[in-house]
CSV table of C-alpha atoms and ligand atoms in Angstrom, one decimal:
chain,number,residue,atom,x,y,z
R,154,MET,CA,167.0,29.2,35.3
R,155,THR,CA,163.7,30.9,35.9
R,156,ALA,CA,161.4,28.8,38.1
R,157,ILE,CA,158.4,31.1,38.1
R,158,SER,CA,157.5,33.8,35.7
R,159,LEU,CA,154.7,36.3,35.8
R,160,ARG,CA,153.9,38.4,32.7
R,161,SER,CA,151.4,41.3,32.8
R,162,ILE,CA,149.5,39.6,35.6
R,163,SER,CA,146.4,41.3,36.9
R,164,LYS,CA,143.8,40.3,39.4
R,165,ALA,CA,140.4,41.7,40.2
R,166,TYR,CA,137.9,40.1,42.6
R,167,GLY,CA,134.5,40.2,40.9
R,168,GLU,CA,133.5,43.7,39.9
R,169,HIS,CA,135.9,45.4,42.3
R,170,PRO,CA,138.8,47.4,41.0
R,171,PRO,CA,142.0,45.3,40.4
R,172,VAL,CA,144.1,44.4,43.4
R,173,LEU,CA,147.1,43.7,41.2
R,174,ARG,CA,147.8,45.4,38.0
R,175,ASP,CA,150.3,44.4,35.3
R,176,VAL,CA,152.8,42.5,37.5
R,177,ASN,CA,156.0,41.3,35.8
R,178,LEU,CA,158.3,39.2,37.8
R,179,ASP,CA,160.9,36.3,37.4
R,180,ILE,CA,161.8,34.1,40.3
R,181,GLY,CA,164.9,32.0,39.8
R,182,GLU,CA,165.6,28.4,40.6
R,183,HIS,CA,166.7,28.1,44.2
R,184,GLU,CA,166.0,31.8,44.8
R,185,PHE,CA,164.5,33.0,48.1
R,186,CYS,CA,161.9,35.7,47.0
R,187,VAL,CA,160.1,37.7,49.6
R,188,PHE,CA,156.9,39.7,48.9
R,189,LEU,CA,156.9,42.6,51.4
R,190,GLY,CA,154.2,45.2,52.0
R,191,PRO,CA,151.6,46.4,54.4
R,192,SER,CA,148.4,44.5,55.2
R,193,GLY,CA,145.8,44.5,52.4
R,194,CYS,CA,148.3,45.4,49.5
R,195,GLY,CA,147.8,42.1,47.7
R,196,LYS,CA,150.7,39.8,48.9
R,197,SER,CA,148.5,36.8,49.7
R,198,THR,CA,146.6,37.3,46.4
R,199,LEU,CA,149.9,37.2,44.4
R,200,LEU,CA,151.0,34.0,46.2
R,201,ARG,CA,147.6,32.4,45.8
R,202,LEU,CA,147.7,33.2,42.0
R,203,ILE,CA,151.0,31.3,41.8
R,204,ALA,CA,149.5,28.4,43.9
R,205,GLY,CA,146.4,28.3,41.7
R,206,LEU,CA,144.1,29.0,44.6
R,207,GLU,CA,142.9,32.0,42.6
R,208,ASP,CA,142.6,32.5,38.9
R,209,VAL,CA,144.5,35.3,37.2
R,210,SER,CA,142.2,38.0,35.5
R,211,ALA,CA,144.8,38.7,32.8
R,212,GLY,CA,148.4,37.8,31.9
R,213,GLU,CA,150.5,34.6,31.8
R,214,LEU,CA,151.9,32.6,34.6
R,215,LYS,CA,154.7,30.0,34.0
R,216,ILE,CA,156.2,27.5,36.4
R,217,GLY,CA,159.2,25.5,35.2
R,218,GLY,CA,158.8,27.0,31.7
R,219,GLN,CA,155.2,25.7,31.4
R,220,ARG,CA,152.1,27.9,31.2
R,221,VAL,CA,150.0,27.0,34.3
R,222,ASN,CA,147.1,29.5,34.0
R,223,GLU,CA,144.7,26.6,33.4
R,224,VAL,CA,146.5,24.0,35.5
R,225,GLN,CA,145.0,22.7,38.8
R,226,PRO,CA,146.8,23.7,42.0
R,227,ALA,CA,147.8,20.1,42.8
R,228,ALA,CA,149.4,19.7,39.4
R,229,ARG,CA,151.5,22.9,39.5
R,230,GLY,CA,154.5,21.4,41.3
R,231,VAL,CA,154.3,24.0,44.1
R,232,ALA,CA,153.5,23.5,47.8
R,233,MET,CA,151.9,26.0,50.1
R,234,VAL,CA,152.7,26.2,53.8
R,235,PHE,CA,149.7,27.8,55.5
R,236,GLN,CA,149.7,30.1,58.5
R,237,SER,CA,147.2,28.0,60.3
R,238,TYR,CA,148.9,24.6,60.4
R,239,ALA,CA,145.6,22.7,59.8
R,240,LEU,CA,147.1,19.4,61.1
R,241,PHE,CA,144.7,16.5,61.6
R,242,PRO,CA,144.4,16.1,65.4
R,243,HIS,CA,143.6,12.4,65.4
R,244,MET,CA,146.6,11.5,63.2
R,245,SER,CA,150.2,11.0,64.2
R,246,VAL,CA,152.9,13.4,62.9
R,247,PHE,CA,154.0,10.6,60.4
R,248,GLU,CA,150.4,10.3,59.1
R,249,ASN,CA,149.9,14.0,58.9
R,250,ILE,CA,153.1,14.3,56.8
R,251,ALA,CA,152.2,11.3,54.7
R,252,PHE,CA,148.5,12.3,54.1
R,253,GLY,CA,148.9,14.0,50.7
R,254,LEU,CA,151.0,11.1,49.4
R,255,ARG,CA,148.5,8.5,50.5
R,256,ILE,CA,145.8,10.5,48.6
R,257,ALA,CA,148.1,10.5,45.6
R,258,LYS,CA,148.5,6.7,45.9
R,259,VAL,CA,152.2,6.8,46.4
R,260,SER,CA,153.6,3.4,47.5
R,261,SER,CA,154.1,2.7,51.2
R,262,ASP,CA,157.8,2.3,50.8
R,263,GLU,CA,158.2,5.5,48.9
R,264,ILE,CA,156.0,7.3,51.6
R,265,ARG,CA,158.2,6.0,54.3
R,266,ARG,CA,161.3,7.1,52.5
R,267,ARG,CA,160.0,10.6,51.9
R,268,VAL,CA,158.6,11.2,55.4
R,269,ASN,CA,161.8,9.9,57.0
R,270,GLU,CA,163.8,12.2,54.8
R,271,ALA,CA,161.6,15.2,55.6
R,272,ALA,CA,161.8,14.4,59.3
R,273,ARG,CA,165.6,14.2,59.1
R,274,VAL,CA,165.8,17.6,57.4
R,275,LEU,CA,163.4,19.2,59.9
R,276,GLN,CA,164.9,17.4,62.9
R,277,ILE,CA,161.6,15.9,64.0
R,278,GLU,CA,162.5,12.2,63.7
R,279,SER,CA,161.7,11.6,67.4
R,280,LEU,CA,158.2,13.1,67.1
R,281,LEU,CA,156.8,11.0,64.3
R,282,GLU,CA,154.5,8.9,66.5
R,283,ARG,CA,153.1,11.9,68.5
R,284,LYS,CA,149.8,13.5,67.9
R,285,PRO,CA,149.7,17.3,67.1
R,286,ARG,CA,148.3,18.2,70.5
R,287,ALA,CA,151.6,17.0,72.1
R,288,LEU,CA,153.7,19.4,70.0
R,289,SER,CA,154.8,23.0,70.6
R,290,GLY,CA,153.8,25.7,68.0
R,291,GLY,CA,157.2,25.6,66.4
R,292,GLN,CA,157.1,21.8,66.1
R,293,ARG,CA,153.6,22.0,64.5
R,294,GLN,CA,155.0,24.5,62.1
R,295,ARG,CA,157.8,22.1,61.1
R,296,VAL,CA,155.2,19.3,60.6
R,297,ALA,CA,153.3,21.7,58.2
R,298,ILE,CA,156.5,22.3,56.3
R,299,GLY,CA,157.2,18.5,56.3
R,300,ARG,CA,153.9,18.0,54.4
R,301,ALA,CA,155.2,20.4,51.7
R,302,ILE,CA,158.6,18.9,51.6
R,303,VAL,CA,157.4,15.3,50.9
R,304,ARG,CA,155.7,16.5,47.7
R,305,GLU,CA,159.2,17.4,46.4
R,306,PRO,CA,157.9,20.7,44.8
R,307,LYS,CA,159.6,23.1,42.5
R,308,ALA,CA,158.7,26.0,44.9
R,309,PHE,CA,157.6,26.4,48.5
R,310,LEU,CA,155.0,29.1,49.1
R,311,PHE,CA,154.9,30.6,52.6
R,312,ASP,CA,152.2,33.0,53.6
R,313,GLU,CA,153.3,34.8,56.8
R,314,PRO,CA,154.3,31.4,58.4
R,315,LEU,CA,155.6,32.9,61.6
R,316,SER,CA,152.8,35.2,62.6
R,317,ASN,CA,151.2,32.8,65.0
R,318,LEU,CA,154.4,32.3,67.0
R,319,ASP,CA,155.8,34.3,69.9
R,320,ALA,CA,158.8,36.6,69.4
R,321,THR,CA,161.5,34.2,70.5
R,322,LEU,CA,160.1,31.3,68.4
R,323,ARG,CA,159.6,33.6,65.5
R,324,ALA,CA,163.2,34.4,65.4
R,325,GLN,CA,164.3,30.8,65.8
R,326,THR,CA,161.9,29.5,63.1
R,327,ARG,CA,162.9,32.2,60.7
R,328,ILE,CA,166.5,31.1,61.0
R,329,GLU,CA,165.4,27.5,60.5
R,330,ILE,CA,163.4,28.4,57.4
R,331,GLY,CA,166.5,30.1,56.0
R,332,ARG,CA,168.7,27.0,56.7
R,333,LEU,CA,166.0,24.7,55.3
R,334,HIS,CA,165.9,26.6,52.1
R,335,LYS,CA,169.7,26.2,51.7
R,336,ARG,CA,169.3,22.5,52.0
R,337,PHE,CA,166.8,22.3,49.0
R,338,ASP,CA,168.7,21.4,45.8
R,339,GLN,CA,166.8,23.5,43.3
R,340,ALA,CA,163.4,24.5,44.9
R,341,SER,CA,162.6,28.2,45.1
R,342,SER,CA,160.9,29.8,48.1
R,343,VAL,CA,158.3,32.5,47.8
R,344,TYR,CA,157.6,34.1,51.2
R,345,VAL,CA,155.0,36.7,52.2
R,346,THR,CA,155.6,39.0,55.1
R,347,HIS,CA,154.9,42.5,56.3
R,348,ASP,CA,158.0,42.3,58.5
R,349,GLN,CA,161.1,44.1,57.1
R,350,VAL,CA,163.5,42.2,59.3
R,351,GLU,CA,162.2,38.9,58.1
R,352,ALA,CA,162.5,40.1,54.5
R,353,MET,CA,166.0,41.4,54.9
R,354,THR,CA,167.3,38.3,56.7
R,355,LEU,CA,165.8,35.7,54.4
R,356,ALA,CA,165.6,37.2,50.9
R,357,ASP,CA,167.8,36.9,47.8
R,358,LYS,CA,165.2,39.1,46.2
R,359,ILE,CA,162.6,41.4,47.8
R,360,VAL,CA,159.5,42.4,45.9
R,361,LEU,CA,157.9,45.5,47.4
R,362,LEU,CA,154.2,45.9,47.1
R,363,ARG,CA,152.2,49.0,48.0
Y,299,LIG,P1,147.7,41.0,52.0
Y,299,LIG,O1,148.0,39.6,52.0
Y,299,LIG,O2,148.8,41.9,51.4
Y,299,LIG,O3,147.3,41.5,53.3
Y,299,LIG,P2,145.4,40.3,50.3
Y,299,LIG,O4,146.0,39.8,49.0
Y,299,LIG,O5,144.9,39.4,51.3
Y,299,LIG,O6,146.5,41.3,51.0
Y,299,LIG,O7,144.2,41.3,49.9
Y,299,LIG,C1,144.4,42.4,49.0
Y,299,LIG,C2,143.1,43.1,48.7
Y,299,LIG,O8,142.2,42.2,48.1
Y,299,LIG,C3,142.4,43.5,50.0
Y,299,LIG,O9,141.8,44.7,49.7
Y,299,LIG,C4,141.3,42.4,50.2
Y,299,LIG,O10,140.2,42.9,50.9
Y,299,LIG,C5,141.0,42.0,48.8
Y,299,LIG,N1,140.6,40.6,48.7
Y,299,LIG,C6,141.3,39.5,49.1
Y,299,LIG,N2,140.7,38.4,48.9
Y,299,LIG,C7,139.5,38.7,48.4
Y,299,LIG,C8,138.3,38.0,48.0
Y,299,LIG,N3,138.3,36.7,48.0
Y,299,LIG,N4,137.2,38.7,47.5
Y,299,LIG,C9,137.3,40.1,47.4
Y,299,LIG,N5,138.3,40.8,47.8
Y,299,LIG,C10,139.4,40.2,48.3
Y,300,LIG,MG1,148.0,38.2,53.5
């Protein structure tokens, strides 16, 4: 099944020439799709169009078979994992992961169930009471992914999630993200990078941008 479909998608910022022109792409259910290309070629733009953080200039975007061009980011059923982890420093790991669900008025029991499940998948159960400052970079990255997992999205969107990590941790976390993806039942992953090794090791499908 197709999870995300782009038809004749174009994007221009203001009066500038288009950054993306007539993009056609299908991303399958549970597929790991990597956008690969040099800095400035439009990878983040393409990901942000899917997330709904930017509006498309032309074309049709579907997620789970539904047209989402006019749908708000929060209602698209996708979750973005940002490069800067943007964790709340005064909140525990548990509360950081739970935050979006509290805003969405999910019940406390359901929040506890989902946070504990995400913590189990990410192997951060012993860190739930800590504050972000007491975590390593890799652990913070996992908390950021935990926030996305608890929303139970149809797709995870990663924008260069490893670029703030040192080389050793980058390699480890890359392997973890690959394993994590395999544990998702149906969710797709869309992953932006300029690193060919990351692309080759993670991807079911590589989309090259110039
Ligand atoms: P990448 O993620 O591949 O490095 P981006 O999608 O961030 O590339 O950017 C693609 C092009 O679009 C660049 O030339 C960039 O300067 C331009 N661009 C990105 N965001 C904006 C914006 N908000 N306003 C105007 N131009 C932008
Ligand atoms: Mg980018």
